[in-house]
Coordinates of C-alpha atoms in Angstrom, one line a residue:
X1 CA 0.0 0.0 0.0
X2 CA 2.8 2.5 1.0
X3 CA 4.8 1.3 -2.4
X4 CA 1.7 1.9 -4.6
X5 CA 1.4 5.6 -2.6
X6 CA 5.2 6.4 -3.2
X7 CA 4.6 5.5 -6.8
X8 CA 1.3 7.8 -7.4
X9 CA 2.8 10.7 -5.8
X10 CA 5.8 10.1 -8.1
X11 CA 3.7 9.9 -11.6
X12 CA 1.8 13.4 -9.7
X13 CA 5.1 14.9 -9.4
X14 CA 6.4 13.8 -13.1
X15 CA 3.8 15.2 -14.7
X16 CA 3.8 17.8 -12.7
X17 CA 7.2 18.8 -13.8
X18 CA 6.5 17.4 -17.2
X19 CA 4.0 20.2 -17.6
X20 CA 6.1 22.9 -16.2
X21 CA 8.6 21.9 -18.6
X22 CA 6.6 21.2 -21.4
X23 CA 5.0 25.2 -20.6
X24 CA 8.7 26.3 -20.7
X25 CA 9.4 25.3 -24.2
X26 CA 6.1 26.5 -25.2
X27 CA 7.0 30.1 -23.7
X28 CA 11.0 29.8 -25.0
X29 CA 9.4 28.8 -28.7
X30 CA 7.2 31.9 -28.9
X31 CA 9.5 34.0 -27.5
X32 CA 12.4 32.7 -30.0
X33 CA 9.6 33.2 -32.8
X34 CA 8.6 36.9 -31.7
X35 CA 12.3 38.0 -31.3
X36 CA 14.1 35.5 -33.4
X37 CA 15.7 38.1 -35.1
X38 CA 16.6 40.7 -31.9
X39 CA 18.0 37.3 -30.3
X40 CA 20.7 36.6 -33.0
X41 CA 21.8 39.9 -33.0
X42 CA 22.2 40.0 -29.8
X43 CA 24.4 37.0 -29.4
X44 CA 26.3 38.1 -32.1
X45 CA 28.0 41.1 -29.9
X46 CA 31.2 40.6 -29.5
X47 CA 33.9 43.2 -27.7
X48 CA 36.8 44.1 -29.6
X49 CA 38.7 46.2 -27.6
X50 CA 38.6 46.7 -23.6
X51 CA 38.3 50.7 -22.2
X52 CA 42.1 52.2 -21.7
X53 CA 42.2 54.4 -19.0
X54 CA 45.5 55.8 -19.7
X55 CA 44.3 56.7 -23.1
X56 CA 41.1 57.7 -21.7
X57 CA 39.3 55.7 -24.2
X58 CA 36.1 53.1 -23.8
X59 CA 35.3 50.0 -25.3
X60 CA 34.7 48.6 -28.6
X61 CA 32.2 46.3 -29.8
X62 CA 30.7 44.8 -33.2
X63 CA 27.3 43.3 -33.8
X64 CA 25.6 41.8 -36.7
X65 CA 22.0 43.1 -37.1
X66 CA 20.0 39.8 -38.5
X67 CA 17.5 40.6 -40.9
X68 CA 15.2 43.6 -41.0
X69 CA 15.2 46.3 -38.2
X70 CA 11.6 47.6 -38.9
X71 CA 13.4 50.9 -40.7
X72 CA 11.1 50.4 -44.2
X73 CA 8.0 49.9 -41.9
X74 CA 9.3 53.0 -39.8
X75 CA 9.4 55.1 -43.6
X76 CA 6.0 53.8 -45.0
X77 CA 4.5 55.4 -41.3
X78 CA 6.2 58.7 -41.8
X79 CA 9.5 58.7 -39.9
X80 CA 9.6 60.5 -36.9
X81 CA 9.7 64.7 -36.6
X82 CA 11.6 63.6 -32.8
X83 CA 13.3 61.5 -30.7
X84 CA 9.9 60.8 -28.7
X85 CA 8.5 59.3 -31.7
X86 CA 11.0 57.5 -33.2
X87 CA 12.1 55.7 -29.7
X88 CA 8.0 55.0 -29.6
X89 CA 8.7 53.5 -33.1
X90 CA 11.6 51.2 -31.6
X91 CA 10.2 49.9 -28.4
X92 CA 6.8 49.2 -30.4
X93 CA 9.1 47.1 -33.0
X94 CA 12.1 45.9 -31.9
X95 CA 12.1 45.6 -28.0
X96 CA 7.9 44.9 -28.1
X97 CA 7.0 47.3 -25.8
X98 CA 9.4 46.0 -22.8
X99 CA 13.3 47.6 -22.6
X100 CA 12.6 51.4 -22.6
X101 CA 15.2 53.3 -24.5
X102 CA 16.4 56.8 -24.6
X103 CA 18.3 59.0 -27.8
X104 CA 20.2 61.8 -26.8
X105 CA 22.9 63.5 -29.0
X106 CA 25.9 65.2 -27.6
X107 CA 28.0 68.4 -28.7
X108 CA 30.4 66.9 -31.0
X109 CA 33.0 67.6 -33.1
X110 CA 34.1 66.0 -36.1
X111 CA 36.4 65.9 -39.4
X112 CA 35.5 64.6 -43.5
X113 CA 37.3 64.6 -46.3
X114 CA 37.3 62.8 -50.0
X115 CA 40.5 61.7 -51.9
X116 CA 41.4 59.4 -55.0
X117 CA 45.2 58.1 -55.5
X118 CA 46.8 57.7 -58.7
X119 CA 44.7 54.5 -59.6
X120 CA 41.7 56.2 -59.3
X121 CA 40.4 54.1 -55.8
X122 CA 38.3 56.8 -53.7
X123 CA 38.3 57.5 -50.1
X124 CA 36.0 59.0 -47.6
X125 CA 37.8 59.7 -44.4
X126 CA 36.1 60.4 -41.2
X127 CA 36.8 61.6 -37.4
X128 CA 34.4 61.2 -34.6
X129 CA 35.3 63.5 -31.8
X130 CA 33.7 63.5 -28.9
X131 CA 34.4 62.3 -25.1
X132 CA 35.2 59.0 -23.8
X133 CA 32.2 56.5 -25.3
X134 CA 31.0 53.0 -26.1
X135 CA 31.6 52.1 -29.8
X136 CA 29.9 50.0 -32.0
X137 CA 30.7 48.7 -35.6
X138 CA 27.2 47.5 -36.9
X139 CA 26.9 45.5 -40.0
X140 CA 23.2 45.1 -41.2
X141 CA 22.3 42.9 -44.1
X142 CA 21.4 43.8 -47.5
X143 CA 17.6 42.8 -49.0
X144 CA 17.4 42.4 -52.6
X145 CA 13.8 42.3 -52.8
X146 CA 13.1 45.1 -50.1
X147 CA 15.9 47.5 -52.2
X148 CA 18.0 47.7 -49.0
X149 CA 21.6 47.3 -49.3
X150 CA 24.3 45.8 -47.0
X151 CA 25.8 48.5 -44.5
X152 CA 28.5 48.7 -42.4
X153 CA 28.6 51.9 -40.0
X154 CA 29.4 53.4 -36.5
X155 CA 27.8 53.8 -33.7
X156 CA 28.4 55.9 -30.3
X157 CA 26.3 53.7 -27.9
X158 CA 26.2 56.8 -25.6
X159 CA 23.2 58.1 -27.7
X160 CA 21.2 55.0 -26.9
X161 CA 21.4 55.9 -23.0
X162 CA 24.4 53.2 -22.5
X163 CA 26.6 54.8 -20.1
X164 CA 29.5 56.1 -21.7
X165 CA 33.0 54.6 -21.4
X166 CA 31.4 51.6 -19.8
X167 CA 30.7 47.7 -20.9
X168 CA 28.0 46.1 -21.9
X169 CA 25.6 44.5 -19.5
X170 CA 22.7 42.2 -21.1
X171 CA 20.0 45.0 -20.1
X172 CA 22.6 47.1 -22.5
X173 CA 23.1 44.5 -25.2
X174 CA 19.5 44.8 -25.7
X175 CA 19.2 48.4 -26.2
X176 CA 21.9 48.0 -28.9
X177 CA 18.8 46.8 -30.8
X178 CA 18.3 50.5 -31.5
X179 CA 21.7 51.3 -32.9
X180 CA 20.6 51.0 -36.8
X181 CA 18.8 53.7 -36.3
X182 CA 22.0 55.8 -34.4
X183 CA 24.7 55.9 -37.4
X184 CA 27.2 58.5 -37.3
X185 CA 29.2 57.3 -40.6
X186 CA 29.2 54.8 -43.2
X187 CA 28.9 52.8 -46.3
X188 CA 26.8 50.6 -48.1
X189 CA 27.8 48.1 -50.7
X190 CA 27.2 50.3 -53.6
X191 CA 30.1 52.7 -53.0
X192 CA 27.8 55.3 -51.0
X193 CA 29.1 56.6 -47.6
X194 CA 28.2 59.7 -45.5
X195 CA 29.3 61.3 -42.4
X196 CA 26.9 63.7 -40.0
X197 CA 28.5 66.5 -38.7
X198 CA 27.3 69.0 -35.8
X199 CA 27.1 72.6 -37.5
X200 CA 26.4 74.9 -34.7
X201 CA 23.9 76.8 -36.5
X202 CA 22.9 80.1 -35.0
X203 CA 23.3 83.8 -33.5
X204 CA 25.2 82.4 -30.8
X205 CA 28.9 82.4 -30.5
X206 CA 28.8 79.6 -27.9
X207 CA 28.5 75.9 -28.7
X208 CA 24.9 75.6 -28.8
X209 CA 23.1 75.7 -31.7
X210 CA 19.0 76.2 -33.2
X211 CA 17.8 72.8 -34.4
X212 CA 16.6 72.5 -38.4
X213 CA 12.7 71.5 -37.8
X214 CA 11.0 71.8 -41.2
X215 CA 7.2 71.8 -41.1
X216 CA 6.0 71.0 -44.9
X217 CA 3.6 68.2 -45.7
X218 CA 6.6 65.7 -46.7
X219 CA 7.3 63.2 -44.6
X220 CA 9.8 63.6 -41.6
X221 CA 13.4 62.3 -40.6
X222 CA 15.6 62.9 -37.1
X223 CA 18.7 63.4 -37.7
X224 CA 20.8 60.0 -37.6
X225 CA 17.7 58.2 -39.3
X226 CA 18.6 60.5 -42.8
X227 CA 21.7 59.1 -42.6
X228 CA 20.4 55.5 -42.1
X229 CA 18.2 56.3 -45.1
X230 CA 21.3 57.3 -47.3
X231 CA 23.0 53.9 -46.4
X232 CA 20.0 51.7 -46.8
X233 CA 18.9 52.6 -50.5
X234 CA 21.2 55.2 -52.0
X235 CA 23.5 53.6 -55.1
X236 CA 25.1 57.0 -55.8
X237 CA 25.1 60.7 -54.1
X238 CA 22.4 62.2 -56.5
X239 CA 20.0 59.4 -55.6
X240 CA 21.0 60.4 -51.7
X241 CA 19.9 63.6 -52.4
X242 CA 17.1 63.0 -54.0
X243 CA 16.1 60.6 -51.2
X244 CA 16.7 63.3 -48.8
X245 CA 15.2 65.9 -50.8
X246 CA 11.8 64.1 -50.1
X247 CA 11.5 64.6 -46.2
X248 CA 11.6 66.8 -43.6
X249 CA 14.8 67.1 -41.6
X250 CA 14.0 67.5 -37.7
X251 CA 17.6 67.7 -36.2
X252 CA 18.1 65.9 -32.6
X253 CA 18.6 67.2 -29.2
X254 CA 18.6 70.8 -29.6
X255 CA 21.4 70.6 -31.7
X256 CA 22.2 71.5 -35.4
X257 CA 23.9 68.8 -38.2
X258 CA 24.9 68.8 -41.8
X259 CA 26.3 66.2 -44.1
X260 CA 28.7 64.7 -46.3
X261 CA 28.0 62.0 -48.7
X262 CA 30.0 60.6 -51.7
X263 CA 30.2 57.6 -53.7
X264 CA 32.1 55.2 -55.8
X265 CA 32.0 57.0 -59.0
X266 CA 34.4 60.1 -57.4
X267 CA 31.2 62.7 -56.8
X268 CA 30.2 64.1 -53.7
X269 CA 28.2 67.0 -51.9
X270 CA 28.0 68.6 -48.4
X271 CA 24.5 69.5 -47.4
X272 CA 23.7 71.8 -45.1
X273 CA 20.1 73.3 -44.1
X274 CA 20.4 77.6 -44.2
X275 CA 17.7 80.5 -44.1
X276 CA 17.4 81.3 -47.9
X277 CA 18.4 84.8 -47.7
X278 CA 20.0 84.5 -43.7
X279 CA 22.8 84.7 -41.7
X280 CA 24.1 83.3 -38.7
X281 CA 22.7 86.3 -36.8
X282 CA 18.9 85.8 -37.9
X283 CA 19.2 82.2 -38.1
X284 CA 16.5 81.3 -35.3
X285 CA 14.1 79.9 -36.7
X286 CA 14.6 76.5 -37.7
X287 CA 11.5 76.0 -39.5
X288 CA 12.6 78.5 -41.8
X289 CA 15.8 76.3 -43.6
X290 CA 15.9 75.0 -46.7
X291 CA 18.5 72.3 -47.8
X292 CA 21.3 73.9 -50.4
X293 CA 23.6 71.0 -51.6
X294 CA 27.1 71.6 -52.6
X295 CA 28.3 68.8 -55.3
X296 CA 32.2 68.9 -55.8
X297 CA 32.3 69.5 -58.8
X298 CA 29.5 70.1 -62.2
X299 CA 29.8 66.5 -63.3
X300 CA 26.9 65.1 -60.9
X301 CA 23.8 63.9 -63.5
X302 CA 21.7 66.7 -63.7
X303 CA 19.0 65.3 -65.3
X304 CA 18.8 62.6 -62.3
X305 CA 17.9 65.6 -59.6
X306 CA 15.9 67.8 -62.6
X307 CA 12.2 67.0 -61.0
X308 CA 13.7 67.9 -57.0
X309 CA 11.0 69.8 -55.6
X310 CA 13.8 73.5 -55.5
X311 CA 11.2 74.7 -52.9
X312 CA 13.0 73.6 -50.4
X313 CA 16.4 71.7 -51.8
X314 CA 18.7 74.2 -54.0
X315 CA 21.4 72.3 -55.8
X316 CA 24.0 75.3 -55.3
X317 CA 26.6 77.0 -57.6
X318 CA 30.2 77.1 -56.4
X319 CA 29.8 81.0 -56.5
X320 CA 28.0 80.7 -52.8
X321 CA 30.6 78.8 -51.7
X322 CA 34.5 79.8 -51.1
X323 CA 37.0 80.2 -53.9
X324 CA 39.7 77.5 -53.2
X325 CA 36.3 75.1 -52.3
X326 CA 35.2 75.8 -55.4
X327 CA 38.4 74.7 -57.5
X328 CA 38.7 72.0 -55.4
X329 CA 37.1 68.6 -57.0
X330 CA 37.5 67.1 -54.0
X331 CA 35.7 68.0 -50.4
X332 CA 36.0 68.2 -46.5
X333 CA 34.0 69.2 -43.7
X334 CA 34.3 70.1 -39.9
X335 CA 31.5 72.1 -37.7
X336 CA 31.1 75.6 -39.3
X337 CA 28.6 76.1 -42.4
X338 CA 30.2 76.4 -45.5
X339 CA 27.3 78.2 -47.4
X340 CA 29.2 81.9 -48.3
X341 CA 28.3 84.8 -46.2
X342 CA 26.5 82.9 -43.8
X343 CA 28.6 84.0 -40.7
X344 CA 28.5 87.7 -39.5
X345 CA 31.4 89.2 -38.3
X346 CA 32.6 88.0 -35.3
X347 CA 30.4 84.6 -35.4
X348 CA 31.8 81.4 -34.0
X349 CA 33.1 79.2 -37.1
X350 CA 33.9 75.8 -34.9
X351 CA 35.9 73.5 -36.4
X352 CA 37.4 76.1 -38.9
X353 CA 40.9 75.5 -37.8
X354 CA 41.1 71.7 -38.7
X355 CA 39.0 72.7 -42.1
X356 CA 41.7 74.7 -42.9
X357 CA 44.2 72.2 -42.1
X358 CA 42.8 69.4 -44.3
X359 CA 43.1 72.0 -47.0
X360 CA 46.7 72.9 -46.2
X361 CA 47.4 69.4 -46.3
X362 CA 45.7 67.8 -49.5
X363 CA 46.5 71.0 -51.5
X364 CA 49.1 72.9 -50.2
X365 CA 50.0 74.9 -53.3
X366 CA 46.9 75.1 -55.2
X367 CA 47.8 72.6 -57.8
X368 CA 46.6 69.7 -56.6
X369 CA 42.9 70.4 -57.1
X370 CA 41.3 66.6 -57.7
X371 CA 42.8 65.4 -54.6
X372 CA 45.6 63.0 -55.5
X373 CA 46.4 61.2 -52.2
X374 CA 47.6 57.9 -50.6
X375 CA 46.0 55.5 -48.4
X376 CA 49.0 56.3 -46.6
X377 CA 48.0 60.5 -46.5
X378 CA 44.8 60.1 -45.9
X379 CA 45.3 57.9 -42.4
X380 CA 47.9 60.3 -41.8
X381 CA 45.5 63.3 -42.2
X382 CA 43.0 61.6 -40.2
X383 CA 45.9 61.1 -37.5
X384 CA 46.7 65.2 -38.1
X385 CA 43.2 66.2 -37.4
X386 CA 42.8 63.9 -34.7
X387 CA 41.8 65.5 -31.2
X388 CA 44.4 64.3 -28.9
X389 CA 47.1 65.8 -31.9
X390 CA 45.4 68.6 -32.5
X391 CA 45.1 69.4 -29.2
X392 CA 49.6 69.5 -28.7
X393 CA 49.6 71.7 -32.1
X394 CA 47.4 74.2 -30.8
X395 CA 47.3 74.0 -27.2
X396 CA 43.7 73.3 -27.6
X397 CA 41.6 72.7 -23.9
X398 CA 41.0 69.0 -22.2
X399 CA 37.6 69.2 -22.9
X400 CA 38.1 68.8 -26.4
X401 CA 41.0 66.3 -26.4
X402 CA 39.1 62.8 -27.8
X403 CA 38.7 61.3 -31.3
X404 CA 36.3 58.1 -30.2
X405 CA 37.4 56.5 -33.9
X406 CA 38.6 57.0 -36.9
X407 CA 37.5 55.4 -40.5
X408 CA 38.5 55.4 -43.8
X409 CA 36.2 54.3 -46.6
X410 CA 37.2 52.9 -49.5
X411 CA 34.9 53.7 -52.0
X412 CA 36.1 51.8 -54.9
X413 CA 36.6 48.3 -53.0
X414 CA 34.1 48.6 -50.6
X415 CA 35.6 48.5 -47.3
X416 CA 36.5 50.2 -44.4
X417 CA 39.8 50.8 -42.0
X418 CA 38.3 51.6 -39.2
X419 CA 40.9 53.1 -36.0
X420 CA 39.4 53.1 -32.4
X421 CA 40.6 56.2 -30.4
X422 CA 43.7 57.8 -32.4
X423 CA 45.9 54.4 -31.6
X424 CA 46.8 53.8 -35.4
X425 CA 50.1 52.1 -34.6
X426 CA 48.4 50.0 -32.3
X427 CA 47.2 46.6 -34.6
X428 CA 44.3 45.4 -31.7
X429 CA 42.3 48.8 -32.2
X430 CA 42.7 49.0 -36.1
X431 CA 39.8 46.7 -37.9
X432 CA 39.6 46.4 -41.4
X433 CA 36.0 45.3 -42.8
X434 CA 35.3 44.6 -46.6
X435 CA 32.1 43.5 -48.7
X436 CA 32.4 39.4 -49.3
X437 CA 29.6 38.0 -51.3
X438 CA 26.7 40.6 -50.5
X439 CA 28.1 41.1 -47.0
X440 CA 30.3 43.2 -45.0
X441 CA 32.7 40.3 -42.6
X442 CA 36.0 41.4 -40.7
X443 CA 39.4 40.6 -42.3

């Protein structure tokens, strides 16, 4: 009798469990199915580089995005005209309503330019300055059938709320699902990359700076979003602008941005958002701007951007623009608008110094107008312009003493040498990513 007791209570106890475990799998399998996606991109961080104290730099990580990130779903609504509504957009998506998320973007400072060597293979070069961050080099997956291309860009994980200088918890691993929609710079593998730049716009000579908020009918974009567009379905800089000419531009944060983009086929454009008849002493209204684009030279294809709405996206002459800019076929940007006559006397121009310096150093004596540079050079310039350097030439302030990375795009081949925190003679912070059968993979 006591046997035949032991034994019920046994089979009670089995099935018990075998329910509990058999509910388990059930909740694991539609978990897995709703965030299938989110969960492989997740594991798929991986560090790269541990924070430096001494260098006063912070970590490093990569992380394949797997599959679709919501972003076409998140155009065919509208976009967002803020942060509030495109974080709304991400936790609705991509974390289902549960990991809250914040976007914030700092005062930055940062350095462009575009080069070709004697064989004709194109660069983009790029410097993120800032203060001590969390880095990310995302790599998101080209769709054929969707139009989206294969990207590789990077992120400063300090815009998604992650502490800055810090490493990744799990709880912060998720919120890295937001970073497609965070780039700072890029490419895509058609040859397109662009760069977003703080601009300081405003009557202000302090760093702060009005936000561009167009109000039109078009739809509407924040600020890293139009550069997520760019890298999803641009295939040359006149379809970017184009692209870009459709939408309203809602910069983030209070702040102000402009842009660089250029492709494989050696043309580029800055593009900057201005008061049509303006100056940096009126320029308070940031519903007011309209986007002027500045190509680097007159062999863009007209006939591409003939039907952009001009109401509000003016493909420029080099006469608003500087002399040597204007002889120049190749480009560079830092902080400071280059539109001519936009700055009043006695306006803050940030940034100006290093523009000048990328000039003095790809052009010295005028003669070199197209650019003609190294690989070689155009590390080097990055290394010139770099904060921490900058900062012994000119006896600059601590403040502004950081370059968070370094990248150089290589138009032509598709890939990217990308330098975490001015170390470029140290091999463990230099990555070097290229485009392998539809996909961007580390060497």
């Amino acid at each position: 009798m006591e046997k035949k007791k032991m034994n019920k209570a046994l089979k009670i106890v089995l099935i018990t469990l075998s329910s509990i475990l058999g509910l388990i799998i059930i909740l694991v399998a539609v978990i897995f199915g709703i965030w299938n996606k989110e969960i492989r991109s997740v594991f798929s961080i991986t560090q790269l580089l541990d924070a430096n104290e001494e260098n006063h730099s912070g970590p490093v990580y990569k992380m394949d995005v797997k599959g679709d990130y919501y972003f076409a779903d998140f155009l065919e609504k509208g976009g967002a005209s803020n942060d509030q509504e495109l974080i709304d957009h991400i936790v609705d998506n991509i974390t289902k309503g549960i990991i809250p998320l914040e976007i914030k973007a700092p005062t930055i400072g940062c350095s462009s330019f575009t080069v070709e060597d004697e064989d004709g293979t194109r660069y983009f070069g790029r410097n993120y300055d800032f203060e001590i961050s969390t880095s990310m080099i995302l790599i998101t997956e080209g769709d054929e059938k969707a139009g989206r291309y294969a990207t590789v860009s990077s992120v400063d994980l300090g815009f998604l709320g992650i502490k800055r200088g810090s490493e990744l918890d799990l709880m912060d691993k998720a919120l890295c699902l937001a970073a497609a929609y965070a780039p700072l710079d890029g490419i895509n593998e058609a040859g397109v990359s662009c760069g977003i730049y703080m601009s300081y716009q405003g009557p202000t000579a302090e760093r702060k700076a009005t936000s561009t908020d167009q109000q039109t009918d078009r739809p509407d974009l924040t600020s890293t979003t139009m550069l997520r567009l760019v890298l999803d379905y641009a295939d040359s800089v006149e379809e970017a602008v184009k692209l870009i000419s459709q939408y309203d531009l809602h910069d983030s944060a209070n702040t102000s941005f402009h842009y660089m983009i250029a492709d494989a086929s050696g043309t580029s454009a800055i593009l900057e958002w201005v008061p049509v008849d303006g100056n940096s002493a009126n320029d308070t209204d940031g519903t007011k701007r309209v986007l002027k684009v500045y190509f680097n030279d007159d062999n863009y294809d007209k006939e591409y951007l003939k039907d952009v709405d001009t109401t509000y996206t003016i493909i420029s002459s080099d006469s608003e623009i500087g002399e040597k800019e204007a002889n120049n076929s190749f480009q560079y940007i830092t902080n400071f608008i280059i539109t001519k006559d936009y700055y009043v006397e006695g306006a803050n121009k940030g940034g100006y110094d290093r523009y000048e310096a990328i000039e003095e150093f790809i052009n010295p004596d005028g003669t070199n107008t197209k650019g003609i540079s190294t690989y070689e050079d155009a590390l080097d310039l990055l290394e010139l312009v770099g904060r921490r350097n900058w900062a012994v030439q000119t006896n600059a302030t601590a403040s502004d003493n950081l370059t968070v990375w370094s990248s150089l795009y290589n138009l032509t081949d598709k890939s990217v040498t990308w330098i975490s925190n001015e170390e470029f003679t140290n091999e463990d912070a230099v990555y070097n990513i290229s485009l392998k059968d539809g996909k961007f993979v580390f060497a």
